[in-house]
C-alpha positions as a printed NumPy array, in Angstrom:
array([[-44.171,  14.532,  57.31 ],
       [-43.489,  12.788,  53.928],
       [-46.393,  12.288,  51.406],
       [-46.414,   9.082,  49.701],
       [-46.582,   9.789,  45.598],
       [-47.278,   7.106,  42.743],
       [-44.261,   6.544,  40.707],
       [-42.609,   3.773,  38.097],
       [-39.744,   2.558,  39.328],
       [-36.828,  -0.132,  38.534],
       [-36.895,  -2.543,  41.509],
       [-33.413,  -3.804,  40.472],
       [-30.934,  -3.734,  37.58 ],
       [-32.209,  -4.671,  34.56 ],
       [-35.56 ,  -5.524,  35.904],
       [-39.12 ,  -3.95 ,  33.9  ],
       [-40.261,  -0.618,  35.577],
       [-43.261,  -1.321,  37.729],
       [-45.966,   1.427,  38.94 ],
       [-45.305,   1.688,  42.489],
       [-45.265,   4.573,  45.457],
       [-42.455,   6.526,  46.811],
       [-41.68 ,   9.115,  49.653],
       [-41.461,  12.894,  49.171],
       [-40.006,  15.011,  51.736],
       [-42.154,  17.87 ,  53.587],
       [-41.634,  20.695,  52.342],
       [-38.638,  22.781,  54.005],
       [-38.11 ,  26.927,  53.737],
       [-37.401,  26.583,  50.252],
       [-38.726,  23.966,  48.811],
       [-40.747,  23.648,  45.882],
       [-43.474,  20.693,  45.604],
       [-43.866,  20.41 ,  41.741],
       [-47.132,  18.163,  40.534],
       [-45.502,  16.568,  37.305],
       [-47.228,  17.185,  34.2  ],
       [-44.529,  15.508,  31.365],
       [-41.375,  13.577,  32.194],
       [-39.06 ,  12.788,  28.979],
       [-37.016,   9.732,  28.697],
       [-33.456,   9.986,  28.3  ],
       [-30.703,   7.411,  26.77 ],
       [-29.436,   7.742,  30.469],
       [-32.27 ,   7.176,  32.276],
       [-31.887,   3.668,  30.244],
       [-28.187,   3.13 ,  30.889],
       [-29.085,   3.352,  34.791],
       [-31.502,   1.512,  35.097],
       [-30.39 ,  -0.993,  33.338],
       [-26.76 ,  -0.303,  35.433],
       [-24.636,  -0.007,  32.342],
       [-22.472,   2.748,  33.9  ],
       [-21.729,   1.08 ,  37.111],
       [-23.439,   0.357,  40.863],
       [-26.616,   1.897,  40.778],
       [-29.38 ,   2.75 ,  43.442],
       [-32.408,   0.64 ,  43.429],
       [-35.423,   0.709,  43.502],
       [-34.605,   3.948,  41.052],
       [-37.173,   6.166,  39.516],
       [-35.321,   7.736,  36.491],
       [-36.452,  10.9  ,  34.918],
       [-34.614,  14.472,  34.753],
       [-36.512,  15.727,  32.023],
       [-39.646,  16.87 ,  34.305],
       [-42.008,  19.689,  33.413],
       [-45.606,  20.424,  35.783],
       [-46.846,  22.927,  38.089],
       [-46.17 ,  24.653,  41.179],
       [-49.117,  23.061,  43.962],
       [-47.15 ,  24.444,  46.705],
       [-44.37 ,  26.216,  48.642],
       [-42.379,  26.812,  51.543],
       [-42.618,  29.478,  53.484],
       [-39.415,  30.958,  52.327],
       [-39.804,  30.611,  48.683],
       [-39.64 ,  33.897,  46.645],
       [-38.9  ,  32.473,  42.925],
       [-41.704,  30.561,  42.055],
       [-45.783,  30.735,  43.358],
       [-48.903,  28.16 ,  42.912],
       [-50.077,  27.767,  39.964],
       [-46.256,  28.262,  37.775],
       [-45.165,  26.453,  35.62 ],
       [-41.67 ,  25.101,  35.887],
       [-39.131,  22.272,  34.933],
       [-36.345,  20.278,  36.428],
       [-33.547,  19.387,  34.857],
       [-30.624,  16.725,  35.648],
       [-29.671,  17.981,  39.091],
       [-31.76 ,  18.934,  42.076],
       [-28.668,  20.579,  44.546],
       [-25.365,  21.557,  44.418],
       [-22.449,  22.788,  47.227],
       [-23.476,  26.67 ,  46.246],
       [-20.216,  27.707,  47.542],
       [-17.483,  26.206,  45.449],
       [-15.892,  28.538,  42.693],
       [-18.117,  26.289,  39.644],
       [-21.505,  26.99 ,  41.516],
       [-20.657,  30.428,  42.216],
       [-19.557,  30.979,  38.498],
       [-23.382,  29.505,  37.759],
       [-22.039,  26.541,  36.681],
       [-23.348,  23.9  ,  39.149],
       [-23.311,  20.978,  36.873],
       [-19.422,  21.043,  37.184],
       [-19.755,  21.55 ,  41.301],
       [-16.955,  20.424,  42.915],
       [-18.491,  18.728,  45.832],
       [-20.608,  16.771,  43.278],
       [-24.157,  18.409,  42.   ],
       [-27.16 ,  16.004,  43.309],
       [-27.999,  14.416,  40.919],
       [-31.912,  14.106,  39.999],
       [-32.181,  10.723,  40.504],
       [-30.072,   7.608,  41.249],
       [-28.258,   9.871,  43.676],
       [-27.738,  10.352,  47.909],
       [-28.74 ,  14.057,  48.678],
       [-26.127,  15.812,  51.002],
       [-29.08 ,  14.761,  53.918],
       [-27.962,  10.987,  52.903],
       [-31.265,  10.643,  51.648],
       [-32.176,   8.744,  48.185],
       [-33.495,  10.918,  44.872],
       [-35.841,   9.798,  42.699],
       [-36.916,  11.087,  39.563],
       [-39.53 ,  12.441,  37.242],
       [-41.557,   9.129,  36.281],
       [-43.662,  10.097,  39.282],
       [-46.307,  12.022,  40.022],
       [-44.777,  15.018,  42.053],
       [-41.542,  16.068,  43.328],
       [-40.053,  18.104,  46.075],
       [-37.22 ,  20.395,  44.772],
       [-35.664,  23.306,  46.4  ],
       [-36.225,  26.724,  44.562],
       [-33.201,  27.387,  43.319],
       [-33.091,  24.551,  41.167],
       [-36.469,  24.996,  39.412],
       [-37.057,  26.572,  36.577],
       [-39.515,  29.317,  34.738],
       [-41.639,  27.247,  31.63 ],
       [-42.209,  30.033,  29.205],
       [-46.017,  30.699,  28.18 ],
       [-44.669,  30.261,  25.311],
       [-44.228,  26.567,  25.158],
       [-46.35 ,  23.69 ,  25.855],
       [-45.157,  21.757,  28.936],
       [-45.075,  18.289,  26.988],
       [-42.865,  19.361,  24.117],
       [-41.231,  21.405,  26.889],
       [-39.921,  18.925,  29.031],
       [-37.334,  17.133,  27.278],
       [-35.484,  20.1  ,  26.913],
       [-34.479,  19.842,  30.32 ],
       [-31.712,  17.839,  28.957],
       [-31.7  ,  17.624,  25.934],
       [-32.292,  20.793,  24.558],
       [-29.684,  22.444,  27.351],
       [-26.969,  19.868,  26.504],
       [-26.997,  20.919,  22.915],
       [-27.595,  24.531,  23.671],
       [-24.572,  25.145,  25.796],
       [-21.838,  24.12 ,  23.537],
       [-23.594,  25.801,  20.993],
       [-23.232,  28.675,  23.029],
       [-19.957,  28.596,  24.364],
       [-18.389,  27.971,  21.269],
       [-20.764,  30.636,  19.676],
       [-22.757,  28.755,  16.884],
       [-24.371,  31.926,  15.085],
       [-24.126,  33.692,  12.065],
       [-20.712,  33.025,   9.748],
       [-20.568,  29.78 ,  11.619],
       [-20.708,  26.201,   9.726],
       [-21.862,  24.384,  12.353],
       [-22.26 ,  20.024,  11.987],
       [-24.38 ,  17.806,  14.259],
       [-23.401,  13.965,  14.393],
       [-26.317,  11.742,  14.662],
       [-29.943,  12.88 ,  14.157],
       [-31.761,  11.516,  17.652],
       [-32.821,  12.758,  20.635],
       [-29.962,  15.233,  21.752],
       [-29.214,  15.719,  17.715],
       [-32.531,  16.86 ,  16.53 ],
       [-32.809,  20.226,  19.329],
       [-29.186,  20.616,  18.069],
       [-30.197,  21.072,  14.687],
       [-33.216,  23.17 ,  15.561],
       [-31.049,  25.436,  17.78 ],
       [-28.199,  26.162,  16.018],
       [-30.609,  27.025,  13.019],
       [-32.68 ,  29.544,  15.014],
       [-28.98 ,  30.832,  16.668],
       [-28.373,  31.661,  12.906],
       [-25.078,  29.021,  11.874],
       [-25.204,  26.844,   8.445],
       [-26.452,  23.447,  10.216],
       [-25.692,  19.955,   8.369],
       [-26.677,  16.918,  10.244],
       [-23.873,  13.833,   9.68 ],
       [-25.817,  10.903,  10.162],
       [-24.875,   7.269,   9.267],
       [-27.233,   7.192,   6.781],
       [-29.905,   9.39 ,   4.418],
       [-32.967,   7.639,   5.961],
       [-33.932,  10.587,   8.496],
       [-32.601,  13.521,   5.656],
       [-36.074,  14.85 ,   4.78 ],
       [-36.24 ,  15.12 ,   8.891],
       [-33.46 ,  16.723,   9.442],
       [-33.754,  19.031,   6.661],
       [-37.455,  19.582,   8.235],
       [-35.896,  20.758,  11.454],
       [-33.563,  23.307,  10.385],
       [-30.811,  21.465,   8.629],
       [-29.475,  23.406,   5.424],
       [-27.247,  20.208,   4.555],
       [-27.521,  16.464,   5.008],
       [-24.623,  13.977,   4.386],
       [-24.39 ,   9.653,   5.208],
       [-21.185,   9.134,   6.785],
       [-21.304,   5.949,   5.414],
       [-20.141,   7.363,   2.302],
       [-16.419,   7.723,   2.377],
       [-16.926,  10.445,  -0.105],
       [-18.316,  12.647,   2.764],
       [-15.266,  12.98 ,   4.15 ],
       [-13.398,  14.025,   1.114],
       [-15.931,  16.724,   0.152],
       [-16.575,  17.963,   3.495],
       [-12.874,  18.398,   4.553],
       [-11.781,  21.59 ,   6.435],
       [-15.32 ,  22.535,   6.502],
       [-16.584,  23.391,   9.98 ],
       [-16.044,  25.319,  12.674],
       [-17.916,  23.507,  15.119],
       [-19.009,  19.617,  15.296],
       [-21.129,  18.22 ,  17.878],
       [-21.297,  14.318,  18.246],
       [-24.586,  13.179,  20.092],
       [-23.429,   9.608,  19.506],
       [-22.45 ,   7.05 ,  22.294],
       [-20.413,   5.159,  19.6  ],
       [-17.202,   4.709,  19.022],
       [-16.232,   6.713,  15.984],
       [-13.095,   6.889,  13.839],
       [-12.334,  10.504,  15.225],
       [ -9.642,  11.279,  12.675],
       [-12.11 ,  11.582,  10.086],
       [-14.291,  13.183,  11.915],
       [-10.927,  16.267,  12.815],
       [-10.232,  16.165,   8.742],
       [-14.001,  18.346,   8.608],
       [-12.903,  21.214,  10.829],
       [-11.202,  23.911,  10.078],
       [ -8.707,  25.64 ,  11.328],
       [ -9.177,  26.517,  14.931],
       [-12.286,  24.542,  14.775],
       [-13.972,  22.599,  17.713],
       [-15.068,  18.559,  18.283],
       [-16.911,  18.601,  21.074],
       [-18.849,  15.382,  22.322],
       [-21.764,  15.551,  24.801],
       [-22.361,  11.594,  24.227],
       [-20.222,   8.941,  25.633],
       [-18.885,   5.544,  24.198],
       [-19.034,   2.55 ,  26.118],
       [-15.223,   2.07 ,  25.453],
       [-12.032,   3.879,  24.984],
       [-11.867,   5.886,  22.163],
       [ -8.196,   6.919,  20.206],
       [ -7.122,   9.496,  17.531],
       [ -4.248,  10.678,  16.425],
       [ -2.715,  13.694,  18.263],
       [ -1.528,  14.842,  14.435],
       [ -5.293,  15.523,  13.815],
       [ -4.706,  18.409,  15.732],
       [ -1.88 ,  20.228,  15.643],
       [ -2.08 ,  19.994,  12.022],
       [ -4.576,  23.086,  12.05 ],
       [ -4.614,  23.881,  16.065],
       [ -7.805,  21.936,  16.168],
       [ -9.376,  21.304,  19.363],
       [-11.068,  18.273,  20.796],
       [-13.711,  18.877,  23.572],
       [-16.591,  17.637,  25.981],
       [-19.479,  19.217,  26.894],
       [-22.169,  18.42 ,  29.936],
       [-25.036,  20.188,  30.41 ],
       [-25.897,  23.746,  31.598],
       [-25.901,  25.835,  35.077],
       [-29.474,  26.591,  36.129],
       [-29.188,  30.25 ,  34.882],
       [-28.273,  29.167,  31.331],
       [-30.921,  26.405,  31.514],
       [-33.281,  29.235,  31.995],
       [-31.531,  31.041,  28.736],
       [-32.063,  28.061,  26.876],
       [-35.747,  27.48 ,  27.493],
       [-36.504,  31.348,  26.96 ],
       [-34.462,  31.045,  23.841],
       [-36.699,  28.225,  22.83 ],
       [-40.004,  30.076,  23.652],
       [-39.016,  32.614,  21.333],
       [-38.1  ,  31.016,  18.889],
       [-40.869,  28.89 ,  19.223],
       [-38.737,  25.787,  19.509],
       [-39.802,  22.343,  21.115],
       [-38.73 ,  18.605,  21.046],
       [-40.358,  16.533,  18.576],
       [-41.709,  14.256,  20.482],
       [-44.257,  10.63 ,  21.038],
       [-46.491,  10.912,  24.276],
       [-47.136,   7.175,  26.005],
       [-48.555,   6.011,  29.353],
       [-46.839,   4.902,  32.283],
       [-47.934,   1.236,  30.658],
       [-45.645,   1.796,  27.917],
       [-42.501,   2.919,  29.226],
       [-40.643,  -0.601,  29.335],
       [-41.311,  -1.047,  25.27 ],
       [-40.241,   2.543,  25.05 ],
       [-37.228,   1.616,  26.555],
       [-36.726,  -1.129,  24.036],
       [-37.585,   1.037,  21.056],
       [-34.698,   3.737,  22.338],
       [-32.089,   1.423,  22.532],
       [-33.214,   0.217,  18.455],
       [-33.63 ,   3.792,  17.896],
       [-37.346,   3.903,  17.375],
       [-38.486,   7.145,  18.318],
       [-38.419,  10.425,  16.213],
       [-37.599,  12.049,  18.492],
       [-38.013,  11.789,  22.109],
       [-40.544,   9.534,  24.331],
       [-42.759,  11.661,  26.848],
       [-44.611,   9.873,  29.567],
       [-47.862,  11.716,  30.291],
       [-47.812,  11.707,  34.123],
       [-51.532,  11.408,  34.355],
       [-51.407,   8.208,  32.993],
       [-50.087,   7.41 ,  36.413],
       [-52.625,   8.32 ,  38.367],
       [-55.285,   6.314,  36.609]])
């Protein structure tokens, strides 16, 4: 029997989020049913709702960046008990059988991960996300919330603080590594603060010095404007590792003149349109050009007890359900230092 939950929702492209009330499965075997404390909002929570990156599902209730407590389980769970406290991140399934999920690597599944929300489940049944009051996962796809961290500063790093932390990671950001993070928002300020804490020299490239004493705040050991062609000159052959958080289109050229040799640009945001460099960028110092997603679930769960002990959060501005429609507004002007999180009881006033 499915239990009817309150929830803000987009009734159509484009249209304002309105409080409203959704299904949630019963609970199967192995299913989790998660009361929502925190729910983050995401660039891409924005983008779909607003259906800038093609046919979307509607009504859609966005949110993978979900943090709250266990209030009950299935029969068959073993990982998680009442009372936990646990996250979702940006997918809720996967195939569990192709070679990607069995590497623990589900966000690459070949079958196609489920996504959170804006999805079909394998069942054929609609997802909906965290800007709701509780959700019905299956275990294996929630994770462990450190003691360590509070669950509001907690919960965008779900997706944020995973999508930074896994190229930093795989292209091992740590000690003898200069390490550069393009654009100082909400993916680019966990980048800064975990690639400090992972031990590389961290220097945020931003467009501008307006958010320097910030960034320098968070971890940063240099701050440059790329506005100022003069950055590029000094900071040629510098890196060994860029990350661009940016959806814009930049000139990627100049961006390849700061790495090294054998260094790695590797972009976790995407431009609306086509981007073009010149193949010379690379082979003139076997430079590589990259793309990064987000994590599996097991190196999710490295990432958030990485953060706990490092004591390492999002910087973040609680609103209501009320407010999510100007917060929405004030992302796309790039308003927020440094991540909107609704506060889920809000929603049950």
């Amino acid at each position: 029997m499915t239990t009817s939950v309150t929830a803000y929702a987009a009734p159509a492209p484009k249209a304002p989020l309105e409080k409203t009330t959704i299904e949630r499965r019963a609970l199967r075997e192995h299913d989790v049913l998660i009361e929502i404390a925190y729910a983050g909002i995401c660039h891409s929570d924005i983008h779909q709702a607003r259906e800038e990156w093609g046919t979307a599902l509607f009504p859609m209730v966005p949110g993978h960046e979900i943090a709250g407590v266990v209030a009950e389980v299935g029969p068959g769970v073993t990982a998680h008990a009442v009372g936990d406290r646990v996250g979702v991140g940006c997918f809720v399934d996967s195939c569990r059988e192709c070679e990607n999920c069995l590497a623990g690597e589900e966000q690459f599944c070949l079958k196609g991960e489920v996504q959170t929300y804006n999805a079909t489940a394998y069942d054929g049944s609609p997802t909906y996300g965290g800007y709701s009051t509780h959700i019905v996962v299956d275990e294996n796809y929630v994770l462990r919330i450190p003691e360590g961290i509070s669950l509001d500063i907690a919960a965008p790093l779900l997706c944020a603080g995973i999508t930074l932390y896994s190229p930093l990671a795989h292209w091992n950001a740590g000690p003898g590594k200069n390490v550069a993070i393009i654009g100082l928002g909400g993916l680019g300020h966990m980048g800064v603060k975990i690639a400090h804490a992972m031990g590389a020299e961290v220097t945020v490239l931003s467009q501008t010095l307006r958010k320097k004493d910030d960034g320098l705040r968070l971890g940063a050991d240099h701050f440059y404007a790329t506005g100022d062609e003069a950055t590029f000159t000094e900071l040629a052959g510098t890196f060994d590792l860029i990350v661009n958080t940016t959806s814009a289109n930049l000139p990627l050229d100049d961006y390849l003149s700061l790495l090294k040799r054998d260094g790695t640009l590797v972009h976790v945001g995407a431009p609306e349109n086509l981007s073009a460099f010149n193949q010379f960028s690379l082979i003139g110092a076997r430079k590589t050009m990259a793309g990064s997603k987000i994590g599996g679930i097991r190196q999710t769960q490295e990432m958030l007890d990485f953060c706990a002990e490092h004591g390492l959060g999002a910087e973040i501005e609680l609103i209501d359900g009320e407010q999510i429609n100007e917060a929405y507004d004030r992302v796309v002007s790039s308003d927020v230092r440094y991540r909107f999180v609704i506060d889920i009881a809000s929603l049950k006033a």
